[in-house]
Amino acid sequence: MRLIAKRLLFVIMLMIFNIGMAQNSDPNIVIIYVDDLGYGDIGVNGAIGVKTPHVDALAKNGLNFTDAHSSSATCTPSRYSLLTGSYAFRNNAAILEGDAPLIIDPKQETLPSMLQKAGYKTGVVGKWHLGLGNGKINWNTRVSPGPKEVGFDYSFLIPATGDRTPCVYLENQEVVGLDLADPITVSYGTKIDSYPLGREHPEMLKMHTDPYHQGAIINGISRIGYMNGGKDALWIDEDIPFVLTDKANAFIEENKSDKFFLYFSLHDIHQPRVANIKFVESSTMGPRGDVIAQMDWCVGQITEQLKKANLLENTLIIFTSDNGPILDDGYLDYAIELLGKHKPAGPFKGAKYSIYEAGTRMPTIVHWPKEVKAGTTSSALLSQVDLFASLASLVGEKTKKGTAPDSKNLINTWLGKTQQGREFLLEEAYTFGLRKGKWKYIKPKNKAIPKWIEDKFVDPGFRKEVQLFNLEVDPSENNNVYKEHPEIVEIMEKEMAKIFKK
Ligand code: NG6
Ligand code: CA
């Protein structure tokens, strides 16, 4: 009897120990989400005009992917898919103005709320661009719903983009440094009392712009949208990377004894591209290169902070971008003129907004010394939409039925344990692309394209005929072979119909 009791005690102790171990061994998770960074913009992928030693170090000590994709060629849709595991088209997610309502339903499970269930402290620092509130936003009180309501315990946000009003930070959904005697109003479309406008005061501008960015002038830069009030709360563009990095590091410091998930969503290298004086002329490409160097510095700061807290070994860092590179997105910063031999998209065709590969094929590095072999590469076909199900599996969470409908558990691929990626991969732009192995199918344009895109990019990716490319022999999508391979076109169209019907 005593022996049985002893054995039982031993088994119970073993179980307790195991549970403790399992909890302790869950990694911290940090997604470093860069804005508009192209496949070829980092050293390990062949960058010429700028050095990125900190990002390269992540690759050297981790796993670098050559065929990993954001789910869309623009920001809001990619972020929506990342956080919900659902394709953006299912919710008509498109680039949002700075006063748009939140596009994630607070009732639905999200990547951060799933991780909360698994015991993680969750935080978002940086660019949001998923909308806030329910309609008309009052910026002078707590803005809700927002990150908290969709699963982030902590938030420090740039509400939309650097080139859109309001130009203020929100911490836990309240404007930072707001003087209530100087309340904020914001408007898109309807003219309101506003800071001086770019279109009326070009002499006040640091950088000239296209006609779409000639609204409120703040810090010498004119933006999309009107804004009034909130003088004490205005951000200084040149300080944004430092402010965000400090907040991200503070989040790590505060949560170092818990498991945490940090979604560090850098504003760089989105426009307006104005580097801090510390980084001016740190590249040979002018402002666009300088803000890549600045972004690289931020990455170094985060890894340094994790190292200092003794957490680097067991932190899963996923470094990637929301959409492809863009040289001229409205502000005159000589990115085209100063490019030299640097290839922002690497060998791929297209750019931000484009359905060609460069629109969604992202620089993607996974770093987790405890689990991921250093200095490896993977050519597996992967989409960011899969991070939801993959991370759920990693932390042992089941997702509710109907949650993350497009997300596949490919955790072993993300960690380099297999090279087996997706069979099919959807790419969203102003039309749709579908990948299967070496094949890339492009559906003829099916959506109205905003006039400014039509004006600026005569991208044949938007044309009306079917396109099919064999990326193995034609990685830059120059030779349309759809007539030679009707059988592949058929497979692709069938699969696409299935995705749309789901
Ligand atoms: C576009 C802006 C562009 C950029 C983009 C969002 C115009 C003409 N252009 O609407 O400047 O802000 O939105 O970029 O309005 S993204 O990376 O957040 O998708
Ligand atoms: Ca972007």
Tab-separated table of N, CA and C in Angstrom, residues 35-126:
chain	number	residue	atom	x	y	z
A	35	ASP	N	7.188	48.359	-42.323
A	35	ASP	CA	6.201	48.898	-43.256
A	35	ASP	C	6.848	49.161	-44.625
A	36	ASP	N	6.334	48.553	-45.659
A	36	ASP	CA	6.790	48.823	-47.040
A	36	ASP	C	8.235	48.371	-47.316
A	37	LEU	N	8.767	47.474	-46.518
A	37	LEU	CA	10.134	46.990	-46.756
A	37	LEU	C	10.106	45.905	-47.824
A	38	GLY	N	10.953	46.056	-48.842
A	38	GLY	CA	10.964	45.095	-49.938
A	38	GLY	C	11.883	43.907	-49.673
A	39	TYR	N	11.652	42.849	-50.452
A	39	TYR	CA	12.442	41.620	-50.318
A	39	TYR	C	13.951	41.909	-50.378
A	40	GLY	N	14.350	42.803	-51.283
A	40	GLY	CA	15.780	43.045	-51.498
A	40	GLY	C	16.357	44.169	-50.663
A	41	ASP	N	15.585	44.677	-49.694
A	41	ASP	CA	16.028	45.835	-48.915
A	41	ASP	C	16.891	45.481	-47.711
A	42	ILE	N	17.174	44.193	-47.501
A	42	ILE	CA	18.023	43.819	-46.352
A	42	ILE	C	19.293	43.148	-46.871
A	43	GLY	N	20.353	43.304	-46.097
A	43	GLY	CA	21.673	42.824	-46.515
A	43	GLY	C	21.668	41.372	-46.957
A	44	VAL	N	21.087	40.491	-46.143
A	44	VAL	CA	21.121	39.061	-46.475
A	44	VAL	C	20.380	38.734	-47.770
A	45	ASN	N	19.506	39.627	-48.212
A	45	ASN	CA	18.805	39.384	-49.483
A	45	ASN	C	19.387	40.228	-50.615
A	46	GLY	N	20.571	40.782	-50.385
A	46	GLY	CA	21.273	41.437	-51.494
A	46	GLY	C	21.231	42.953	-51.533
A	47	ALA	N	20.813	43.613	-50.451
A	47	ALA	CA	20.762	45.081	-50.456
A	47	ALA	C	22.131	45.660	-50.810
A	48	ILE	N	22.127	46.713	-51.602
A	48	ILE	CA	23.379	47.337	-52.024
A	48	ILE	C	23.532	48.732	-51.408
A	49	GLY	N	22.447	49.484	-51.378
A	49	GLY	CA	22.541	50.898	-50.995
A	49	GLY	C	22.486	51.177	-49.506
A	50	VAL	N	22.306	50.135	-48.693
A	50	VAL	CA	22.202	50.354	-47.247
A	50	VAL	C	22.652	49.091	-46.530
A	51	LYS	N	23.213	49.280	-45.358
A	51	LYS	CA	23.627	48.116	-44.557
A	51	LYS	C	22.588	47.855	-43.462
A	52	THR	N	22.311	46.569	-43.230
A	52	THR	CA	21.324	46.206	-42.193
A	52	THR	C	21.922	45.141	-41.268
A	53	PRO	N	22.966	45.492	-40.529
A	53	PRO	CA	23.679	44.474	-39.740
A	53	PRO	C	22.817	43.767	-38.701
A	54	HIS	N	21.860	44.472	-38.110
A	54	HIS	CA	21.078	43.828	-37.047
A	54	HIS	C	20.068	42.833	-37.604
A	55	VAL	N	19.462	43.207	-38.732
A	55	VAL	CA	18.539	42.263	-39.377
A	55	VAL	C	19.339	41.068	-39.895
A	56	ASP	N	20.493	41.342	-40.474
A	56	ASP	CA	21.327	40.251	-40.996
A	56	ASP	C	21.739	39.292	-39.870
A	57	ALA	N	21.974	39.861	-38.692
A	57	ALA	CA	22.359	38.999	-37.557
A	57	ALA	C	21.210	38.057	-37.195
A	58	LEU	N	19.969	38.553	-37.309
A	58	LEU	CA	18.831	37.658	-37.040
A	58	LEU	C	18.857	36.479	-38.006
A	59	ALA	N	19.148	36.779	-39.277
A	59	ALA	CA	19.192	35.707	-40.281
A	59	ALA	C	20.364	34.769	-40.009
A	60	LYS	N	21.499	35.346	-39.663
A	60	LYS	CA	22.691	34.538	-39.415
A	60	LYS	C	22.474	33.570	-38.249
A	61	ASN	N	21.704	34.027	-37.288
A	61	ASN	CA	21.434	33.176	-36.120
A	61	ASN	C	20.066	32.520	-36.189
A	62	GLY	N	19.444	32.604	-37.353
A	62	GLY	CA	18.091	32.060	-37.473
A	62	GLY	C	17.829	31.510	-38.860
A	63	LEU	N	16.597	31.683	-39.308
A	63	LEU	CA	16.129	31.048	-40.539
A	63	LEU	C	15.576	32.118	-41.485
A	64	ASN	N	16.087	32.142	-42.708
A	64	ASN	CA	15.673	33.160	-43.681
A	64	ASN	C	14.815	32.501	-44.768
A	65	PHE	N	13.623	33.054	-44.996
A	65	PHE	CA	12.693	32.493	-45.987
A	65	PHE	C	12.795	33.232	-47.323
A	66	THR	N	12.695	32.482	-48.402
A	66	THR	CA	12.783	33.109	-49.725
A	66	THR	C	11.434	33.191	-50.435
A	67	ASP	N	10.401	32.525	-49.892
A	67	ASP	CA	9.107	32.524	-50.586
A	67	ASP	C	7.955	32.665	-49.581
A	68	ALA	N	8.153	33.599	-48.627
A	68	ALA	CA	7.112	33.840	-47.619
A	68	ALA	C	6.407	35.145	-47.977
A	69	HIS	N	5.088	35.186	-47.748
A	69	HIS	CA	4.269	36.286	-48.273
A	69	HIS	C	3.417	36.965	-47.209
A	70	SER	N	3.262	38.273	-47.383
A	70	SER	CA	2.175	38.956	-46.684
A	70	SER	C	0.918	38.557	-47.441
A	71	SER	N	-0.243	38.687	-46.816
A	71	SER	CA	-1.403	38.181	-47.538
A	71	SER	C	-1.895	39.181	-48.569
A	72	SER	N	-1.367	40.404	-48.532
A	72	SER	CA	-1.826	41.411	-49.486
A	72	SER	C	-0.688	42.364	-49.836
A	73	ALA	N	-0.879	43.133	-50.905
A	73	ALA	CA	0.151	44.078	-51.338
A	73	ALA	C	-0.054	45.472	-50.754
A	74	THR	N	-0.972	45.597	-49.783
A	74	THR	CA	-1.099	46.848	-49.026
A	74	THR	C	-1.274	46.539	-47.547
A	75	CYS	N	-1.214	47.625	-46.778
A	75	CYS	CA	-1.054	47.510	-45.332
A	75	CYS	C	-2.256	46.951	-44.584
A	76	THR	N	-3.383	47.672	-44.638
A	76	THR	CA	-4.534	47.279	-43.822
A	76	THR	C	-4.941	45.826	-44.081
A	77	PRO	N	-5.077	45.417	-45.343
A	77	PRO	CA	-5.461	44.018	-45.590
A	77	PRO	C	-4.457	43.012	-45.016
A	78	SER	N	-3.162	43.289	-45.151
A	78	SER	CA	-2.154	42.361	-44.620
A	78	SER	C	-2.258	42.251	-43.109
A	79	ARG	N	-2.429	43.398	-42.451
A	79	ARG	CA	-2.503	43.396	-40.985
A	79	ARG	C	-3.777	42.706	-40.515
A	80	TYR	N	-4.844	42.947	-41.251
A	80	TYR	CA	-6.115	42.294	-40.904
A	80	TYR	C	-5.943	40.766	-40.940
A	81	SER	N	-5.317	40.278	-41.996
A	81	SER	CA	-5.131	38.826	-42.129
A	81	SER	C	-4.190	38.266	-41.065
A	82	LEU	N	-3.141	39.011	-40.790
A	82	LEU	CA	-2.182	38.574	-39.769
A	82	LEU	C	-2.877	38.387	-38.420
A	83	LEU	N	-3.726	39.339	-38.065
A	83	LEU	CA	-4.329	39.303	-36.728
A	83	LEU	C	-5.597	38.448	-36.654
A	84	THR	N	-6.214	38.150	-37.796
A	84	THR	CA	-7.469	37.383	-37.749
A	84	THR	C	-7.376	35.998	-38.388
A	85	GLY	N	-6.321	35.747	-39.169
A	85	GLY	CA	-6.228	34.464	-39.867
A	85	GLY	C	-7.296	34.314	-40.941
A	86	SER	N	-7.765	35.446	-41.436
A	86	SER	CA	-8.836	35.443	-42.433
A	86	SER	C	-8.394	36.310	-43.612
A	87	TYR	N	-8.707	35.894	-44.832
A	87	TYR	CA	-8.326	36.724	-45.977
A	87	TYR	C	-9.042	38.062	-45.912
A	88	ALA	N	-8.347	39.105	-46.333
A	88	ALA	CA	-8.884	40.467	-46.222
A	88	ALA	C	-10.139	40.654	-47.068
A	89	PHE	N	-10.205	39.954	-48.221
A	89	PHE	CA	-11.357	40.178	-49.101
A	89	PHE	C	-12.661	39.757	-48.411
A	90	ARG	N	-12.569	38.819	-47.470
A	90	ARG	CA	-13.798	38.360	-46.786
A	90	ARG	C	-14.458	39.503	-46.012
A	91	ASN	N	-13.649	40.516	-45.673
A	91	ASN	CA	-14.200	41.647	-44.914
A	91	ASN	C	-14.014	42.952	-45.691
A	92	ASN	N	-13.760	42.848	-46.981
A	92	ASN	CA	-13.499	44.040	-47.806
A	92	ASN	C	-12.472	44.967	-47.183
A	93	ALA	N	-11.466	44.409	-46.522
A	93	ALA	CA	-10.473	45.263	-45.875
A	93	ALA	C	-9.628	45.957	-46.935
A	94	ALA	N	-9.562	47.277	-46.841
A	94	ALA	CA	-8.768	48.069	-47.789
A	94	ALA	C	-8.096	49.198	-47.010
A	95	ILE	N	-7.156	49.886	-47.661
A	95	ILE	CA	-6.439	50.979	-46.987
A	95	ILE	C	-7.438	51.938	-46.332
A	96	LEU	N	-7.217	52.245	-45.048
A	96	LEU	CA	-8.176	53.061	-44.297
A	96	LEU	C	-7.684	54.491	-44.094
A	97	GLU	N	-8.638	55.421	-44.015
A	97	GLU	CA	-8.294	56.773	-43.629
A	97	GLU	C	-8.059	56.810	-42.111
A	98	GLY	N	-7.568	57.957	-41.628
A	98	GLY	CA	-7.182	58.047	-40.219
A	98	GLY	C	-8.340	58.097	-39.243
A	99	ASP	N	-9.571	58.279	-39.749
A	99	ASP	CA	-10.717	58.326	-38.828
A	99	ASP	C	-11.684	57.169	-39.068
A	100	ALA	N	-11.207	56.130	-39.737
A	100	ALA	CA	-12.083	54.992	-40.083
A	100	ALA	C	-12.386	54.142	-38.854
A	101	PRO	N	-13.560	53.515	-38.821
A	101	PRO	CA	-13.889	52.623	-37.697
A	101	PRO	C	-13.064	51.333	-37.702
A	102	LEU	N	-12.967	50.716	-36.538
A	102	LEU	CA	-12.248	49.448	-36.376
A	102	LEU	C	-12.847	48.382	-37.293
A	103	ILE	N	-11.992	47.675	-38.035
A	103	ILE	CA	-12.536	46.672	-38.960
A	103	ILE	C	-12.472	45.245	-38.415
A	104	ILE	N	-11.944	45.085	-37.205
A	104	ILE	CA	-11.971	43.739	-36.597
A	104	ILE	C	-13.138	43.704	-35.609
A	105	ASP	N	-13.964	42.696	-35.728
A	105	ASP	CA	-15.109	42.557	-34.841
A	105	ASP	C	-14.617	42.102	-33.460
A	106	PRO	N	-14.843	42.912	-32.420
A	106	PRO	CA	-14.341	42.552	-31.086
A	106	PRO	C	-14.874	41.207	-30.582
A	107	LYS	N	-15.931	40.713	-31.197
A	107	LYS	CA	-16.458	39.414	-30.739
A	107	LYS	C	-15.633	38.244	-31.282
A	108	GLN	N	-14.856	38.507	-32.339
A	108	GLN	CA	-14.146	37.385	-32.940
A	108	GLN	C	-12.810	37.146	-32.254
A	109	GLU	N	-12.371	35.887	-32.278
A	109	GLU	CA	-11.068	35.570	-31.705
A	109	GLU	C	-9.972	36.085	-32.632
A	110	THR	N	-8.927	36.647	-32.029
A	110	THR	CA	-7.818	37.178	-32.826
A	110	THR	C	-6.519	36.517	-32.373
A	111	LEU	N	-5.467	36.766	-33.114
A	111	LEU	CA	-4.152	36.242	-32.716
A	111	LEU	C	-3.816	36.662	-31.275
A	112	PRO	N	-3.917	37.965	-30.940
A	112	PRO	CA	-3.584	38.317	-29.544
A	112	PRO	C	-4.564	37.726	-28.522
A	113	SER	N	-5.876	37.665	-28.832
A	113	SER	CA	-6.784	37.140	-27.802
A	113	SER	C	-6.578	35.635	-27.627
A	114	MET	N	-6.204	34.944	-28.705
A	114	MET	CA	-5.875	33.523	-28.583
A	114	MET	C	-4.639	33.358	-27.670
A	115	LEU	N	-3.659	34.234	-27.845
A	115	LEU	CA	-2.450	34.129	-27.014
A	115	LEU	C	-2.739	34.524	-25.556
A	116	GLN	N	-3.666	35.453	-25.367
A	116	GLN	CA	-4.085	35.779	-23.983
A	116	GLN	C	-4.635	34.535	-23.291
A	117	LYS	N	-5.446	33.785	-24.041
A	117	LYS	CA	-6.021	32.554	-23.469
A	117	LYS	C	-4.929	31.589	-23.046
A	118	ALA	N	-3.831	31.627	-23.801
A	118	ALA	CA	-2.710	30.725	-23.490
A	118	ALA	C	-1.808	31.305	-22.409
A	119	GLY	N	-2.232	32.426	-21.811
A	119	GLY	CA	-1.486	32.977	-20.679
A	119	GLY	C	-0.481	34.062	-21.039
A	120	TYR	N	-0.548	34.559	-22.252
A	120	TYR	CA	0.406	35.595	-22.666
A	120	TYR	C	-0.088	36.985	-22.295
A	121	LYS	N	0.849	37.877	-21.908
A	121	LYS	CA	0.588	39.311	-21.846
A	121	LYS	C	0.823	39.826	-23.266
A	122	THR	N	-0.118	40.614	-23.769
A	122	THR	CA	-0.030	40.998	-25.177
A	122	THR	C	0.095	42.518	-25.329
A	123	GLY	N	0.914	42.937	-26.269
A	123	GLY	CA	1.079	44.376	-26.503
A	123	GLY	C	1.303	44.681	-27.966
A	124	VAL	N	0.788	45.844	-28.377
A	124	VAL	CA	1.073	46.333	-29.728
A	124	VAL	C	1.706	47.702	-29.594
A	125	VAL	N	2.835	47.877	-30.276
A	125	VAL	CA	3.501	49.175	-30.287
A	125	VAL	C	3.770	49.531	-31.735
A	126	GLY	N	3.223	50.670	-32.189
A	126	GLY	CA	3.531	51.155	-33.530
A	126	GLY	C	2.303	51.385	-34.374
